[in-house]
mmCIF file of C-alpha atoms and ligand atoms in Angstrom:
data_model
loop_
_atom_site.group_PDB
_atom_site.id
_atom_site.type_symbol
_atom_site.label_atom_id
_atom_site.label_comp_id
_atom_site.label_asym_id
_atom_site.label_seq_id
_atom_site.Cartn_x
_atom_site.Cartn_y
_atom_site.Cartn_z
ATOM 1 C CA MET A 1 159.363 52.930 181.919
ATOM 2 C CA ASP A 2 159.691 51.686 177.903
ATOM 3 C CA MET A 3 157.310 50.892 175.353
ATOM 4 C CA ARG A 4 156.236 47.094 176.200
ATOM 5 C CA GLN A 5 154.817 48.876 179.714
ATOM 6 C CA VAL A 6 153.360 51.544 178.090
ATOM 7 C CA ASN A 7 151.001 49.290 176.125
ATOM 8 C CA SER A 8 150.165 47.431 178.625
ATOM 9 C CA LEU A 9 148.926 50.157 180.475
ATOM 10 C CA SER A 10 145.686 49.807 181.710
ATOM 11 C CA TYR A 11 143.372 52.997 180.488
ATOM 12 C CA GLU A 12 142.888 54.111 184.292
ATOM 13 C CA GLU A 13 146.888 53.762 184.442
ATOM 14 C CA PHE A 14 147.619 55.800 180.871
ATOM 15 C CA VAL A 15 146.009 57.988 182.005
ATOM 16 C CA GLU A 16 147.730 58.293 185.192
ATOM 17 C CA THR A 17 151.126 57.798 183.764
ATOM 18 C CA PHE A 18 150.229 60.265 180.997
ATOM 19 C CA GLY A 19 147.505 62.916 182.202
ATOM 20 C CA ASN A 20 149.680 65.707 182.658
ATOM 21 C CA VAL A 21 152.020 66.016 179.496
ATOM 22 C CA VAL A 22 149.636 68.500 178.442
ATOM 23 C CA GLU A 23 148.851 71.014 181.189
ATOM 24 C CA ARG A 24 145.586 69.689 182.976
ATOM 25 C CA CYS A 25 144.276 68.241 179.879
ATOM 26 C CA PRO A 26 144.106 64.476 181.289
ATOM 27 C CA VAL A 27 142.260 64.311 178.107
ATOM 28 C CA VAL A 28 144.580 64.622 175.763
ATOM 29 C CA ALA A 29 145.943 61.286 176.837
ATOM 30 C CA ALA A 30 142.352 59.948 177.719
ATOM 31 C CA ALA A 31 141.579 60.534 173.611
ATOM 32 C CA VAL A 32 144.727 58.757 171.958
ATOM 33 C CA TRP A 33 145.039 55.865 174.843
ATOM 34 C CA SER A 34 142.588 54.323 171.452
ATOM 35 C CA GLY A 35 146.335 54.751 169.487
ATOM 36 C CA ARG A 36 147.755 52.117 171.333
ATOM 37 C CA PRO A 37 149.894 49.439 171.284
ATOM 38 C CA PHE A 38 152.345 52.781 170.479
ATOM 39 C CA ALA A 39 155.823 52.183 168.313
ATOM 40 C CA ASN A 40 158.033 54.063 170.428
ATOM 41 C CA SER A 41 157.697 57.883 172.245
ATOM 42 C CA HIS A 42 157.675 59.733 168.964
ATOM 43 C CA ASP A 43 154.107 57.464 168.395
ATOM 44 C CA LEU A 44 152.520 58.867 170.893
ATOM 45 C CA GLU A 45 153.729 62.218 170.696
ATOM 46 C CA ALA A 46 152.691 62.413 167.094
ATOM 47 C CA SER A 47 149.254 60.506 167.945
ATOM 48 C CA ILE A 48 148.728 63.098 170.868
ATOM 49 C CA GLY A 49 150.029 66.691 167.998
ATOM 50 C CA GLU A 50 147.566 64.943 165.816
ATOM 51 C CA PHE A 51 145.022 65.055 168.246
ATOM 52 C CA ILE A 52 145.564 68.532 169.416
ATOM 53 C CA ASP A 53 145.730 69.400 165.458
ATOM 54 C CA SER A 54 142.336 67.981 165.151
ATOM 55 C CA LEU A 55 140.697 70.268 167.927
ATOM 56 C CA PRO A 56 138.518 73.602 166.487
ATOM 57 C CA VAL A 57 139.887 77.131 167.514
ATOM 58 C CA ALA A 58 138.113 76.901 171.120
ATOM 59 C CA GLY A 59 139.264 73.173 171.775
ATOM 60 C CA GLN A 60 143.175 74.450 171.450
ATOM 61 C CA GLU A 61 142.454 77.491 173.366
ATOM 62 C CA GLY A 62 141.073 76.083 175.971
ATOM 63 C CA ILE A 63 144.056 73.689 176.138
ATOM 64 C CA VAL A 64 146.730 76.612 175.877
ATOM 65 C CA ARG A 65 143.780 78.192 179.256
ATOM 66 C CA CYS A 66 144.668 75.294 180.995
ATOM 67 C CA HIS A 67 148.657 75.980 181.326
ATOM 68 C CA PRO A 68 149.144 78.654 184.678
ATOM 69 C CA ASP A 69 150.882 81.873 183.922
ATOM 70 C CA LEU A 70 154.678 81.789 184.254
ATOM 71 C CA ALA A 71 155.917 83.665 188.120
ATOM 72 C CA GLY A 72 151.903 83.894 188.351
ATOM 73 C CA ARG A 73 149.645 83.828 190.908
ATOM 74 C CA ASP A 74 149.669 80.011 190.657
ATOM 75 C CA LEU A 75 153.242 79.813 191.426
ATOM 76 C CA LYS A 76 153.355 81.961 194.645
ATOM 77 C CA ARG A 77 150.792 79.845 195.747
ATOM 78 C CA GLY A 78 152.257 76.308 195.360
ATOM 79 C CA ALA A 79 149.125 75.401 193.066
ATOM 80 C CA LEU A 80 151.477 74.065 190.914
ATOM 81 C CA THR A 81 151.464 71.038 189.254
ATOM 82 C CA ALA A 82 154.354 69.074 190.006
ATOM 83 C CA GLU A 83 155.841 69.335 186.533
ATOM 84 C CA SER A 84 154.912 72.424 186.390
ATOM 85 C CA ARG A 85 156.847 74.225 189.327
ATOM 86 C CA GLY A 86 159.909 71.992 188.131
ATOM 87 C CA GLU A 87 159.682 73.806 184.620
ATOM 88 C CA GLN A 88 159.057 77.220 186.222
ATOM 89 C CA THR A 89 161.928 76.226 189.151
ATOM 90 C CA GLN A 90 164.266 75.236 186.669
ATOM 91 C CA ALA A 91 163.542 78.697 184.225
ATOM 92 C CA GLY A 92 164.611 80.591 186.608
ATOM 93 C CA LEU A 93 161.363 81.920 186.965
ATOM 94 C CA THR A 94 161.390 81.680 190.955
ATOM 95 C CA LEU A 95 163.962 83.971 191.714
ATOM 96 C CA LEU A 96 162.680 86.835 189.683
ATOM 97 C CA ASP A 97 163.952 90.483 191.487
ATOM 98 C CA ALA A 98 160.724 92.791 191.624
ATOM 99 C CA GLY A 99 161.105 94.055 189.036
ATOM 100 C CA ASP A 100 161.682 91.534 186.354
ATOM 101 C CA ALA A 101 158.105 90.023 188.420
ATOM 102 C CA ALA A 102 156.892 92.937 187.957
ATOM 103 C CA ARG A 103 157.296 92.938 183.949
ATOM 104 C CA MET A 104 155.964 89.231 184.475
ATOM 105 C CA ASN A 105 153.084 90.180 184.816
ATOM 106 C CA ARG A 106 152.218 93.452 183.627
ATOM 107 C CA LEU A 107 153.533 91.755 180.574
ATOM 108 C CA ASN A 108 150.710 88.320 181.016
ATOM 109 C CA ALA A 109 147.706 90.403 181.598
ATOM 110 C CA GLN A 110 148.232 92.009 178.192
ATOM 111 C CA TYR A 111 149.389 89.425 176.411
ATOM 112 C CA LYS A 112 145.554 88.041 178.057
ATOM 113 C CA GLU A 113 143.649 90.739 177.406
ATOM 114 C CA ARG A 114 144.848 90.880 173.318
ATOM 115 C CA PHE A 115 144.084 87.095 173.358
ATOM 116 C CA GLY A 116 142.111 85.761 174.970
ATOM 117 C CA PHE A 117 144.804 83.062 176.944
ATOM 118 C CA PRO A 118 147.846 82.899 178.909
ATOM 119 C CA PHE A 119 151.225 83.302 177.575
ATOM 120 C CA VAL A 120 152.664 79.523 177.523
ATOM 121 C CA ILE A 121 155.976 79.102 175.837
ATOM 122 C CA CYS A 122 157.873 75.644 176.993
ATOM 123 C CA ALA A 123 160.423 76.999 180.401
ATOM 124 C CA ARG A 124 162.889 74.605 180.109
ATOM 125 C CA MET A 125 163.539 75.513 176.183
ATOM 126 C CA ASN A 126 164.836 78.809 177.158
ATOM 127 C CA ASN A 127 165.812 80.865 181.234
ATOM 128 C CA LYS A 128 164.075 84.318 181.923
ATOM 129 C CA GLU A 129 165.911 86.477 180.505
ATOM 130 C CA GLU A 130 164.623 84.954 176.898
ATOM 131 C CA ILE A 131 161.004 83.737 178.740
ATOM 132 C CA LEU A 132 160.481 88.015 179.297
ATOM 133 C CA LEU A 133 162.348 89.096 175.344
ATOM 134 C CA ARG A 134 160.099 86.078 173.967
ATOM 135 C CA LEU A 135 156.824 87.008 175.544
ATOM 136 C CA ALA A 136 157.064 90.856 174.908
ATOM 137 C CA GLU A 137 157.754 89.994 171.186
ATOM 138 C CA ARG A 138 154.995 87.446 170.982
ATOM 139 C CA LEU A 139 152.086 90.404 171.999
ATOM 140 C CA GLY A 140 152.867 91.882 168.983
ATOM 141 C CA ASN A 141 151.929 88.842 166.743
ATOM 142 C CA GLU A 142 148.527 88.302 165.403
ATOM 143 C CA PRO A 143 146.186 85.974 166.905
ATOM 144 C CA ALA A 144 145.543 83.452 164.683
ATOM 145 C CA GLN A 145 149.540 83.853 164.644
ATOM 146 C CA GLU A 146 149.760 83.434 168.622
ATOM 147 C CA ARG A 147 147.136 80.562 168.776
ATOM 148 C CA GLN A 148 149.475 78.437 166.832
ATOM 149 C CA CYS A 149 152.395 79.719 168.483
ATOM 150 C CA ALA A 150 150.968 78.578 171.745
ATOM 151 C CA ILE A 151 150.076 75.598 170.392
ATOM 152 C CA GLU A 152 153.579 74.540 169.326
ATOM 153 C CA GLU A 153 155.321 75.511 173.200
ATOM 154 C CA VAL A 154 152.813 73.710 174.619
ATOM 155 C CA LYS A 155 154.102 70.814 172.175
ATOM 156 C CA LYS A 156 157.058 71.245 173.532
ATOM 157 C CA ILE A 157 156.675 70.890 176.584
ATOM 158 C CA CYS A 158 154.497 67.720 176.507
ATOM 159 C CA GLN A 159 157.377 66.350 174.735
ATOM 160 C CA LEU A 160 159.715 66.402 177.524
ATOM 161 C CA ARG A 161 156.915 65.652 179.888
ATOM 162 C CA LEU A 162 157.175 61.706 177.347
ATOM 163 C CA GLN A 163 160.550 61.442 177.318
ATOM 164 C CA ASP A 164 160.602 62.499 181.477
ATOM 165 C CA ILE A 165 157.652 59.031 181.826
ATOM 166 C CA ILE A 166 159.249 57.226 178.840
ATOM 167 C CA GLN A 167 162.782 55.679 178.515
ATOM 168 C CA CYS A 168 163.782 54.247 174.953
ATOM 169 C CA PRO A 169 166.262 51.001 174.884
ATOM 170 C CA ALA A 170 169.610 52.769 174.187
ATOM 171 C CA THR A 171 169.607 52.371 169.873
ATOM 172 C CA HIS A 172 171.726 49.272 168.940
ATOM 173 C CA THR A 173 174.486 51.289 166.062
ATOM 174 C CA LYS A 174 174.648 47.553 164.190
HETATM 175 N N1 2AL B 1 152.013 79.590 181.253
HETATM 176 C C1 2AL B 1 153.353 78.243 181.073
HETATM 177 O O1 2AL B 1 154.012 79.015 179.991
HETATM 178 N N2 2AL B 1 153.720 77.872 181.407
HETATM 179 C C2 2AL B 1 154.497 76.553 181.520
HETATM 180 N N3 2AL B 1 155.009 76.503 180.827
HETATM 181 C C3 2AL B 1 155.971 74.885 181.264
HETATM 182 O O2 2AL B 1 157.219 74.511 180.049
HETATM 183 N N4 2AL B 1 155.396 74.998 182.442
HETATM 184 C C4 2AL B 1 154.511 75.726 182.304
HETATM 185 O O3 2AL B 1 153.584 74.980 182.714
#
């Protein structure tokens, strides 16, 4: 889809197309729709980022809470969204051995206990070793710092999902 097509989508089509660029938060697409027409995918991405940044703490934490655990129950039950399943599979999270799976579950539980929202990282920019490392590291963050870190990861996931949907015409060098 190119930007001409994006900008010609009805509200319903827009939310159907972009409703999961932020995991299980179609309200984000519903909110930024009023910002069209978008000059390019970065313009749409910036609108989404500005909307997320404008939310109160509770709203930002709500967005983070909408993300399924990595290698968690939803993965096991086949209850992930298509995007999340693809991302988690690509990072090797379906191939964890028993030791790594137990460690991931334990650290995820500790993280949730400490921060009140799940550990979120852009799986496509990491492999399973890096994810475990970052999870252990970020457990030591202060809550406000970690919330910001999680939101930055949500934006990275969103950026890659937008790139999957919008193909920008090749920039023709003069
Ligand atoms: N808790 C998470 O980090 N979830 C996810 N990361 C991704 O890249 N996709 C997800 O669903």
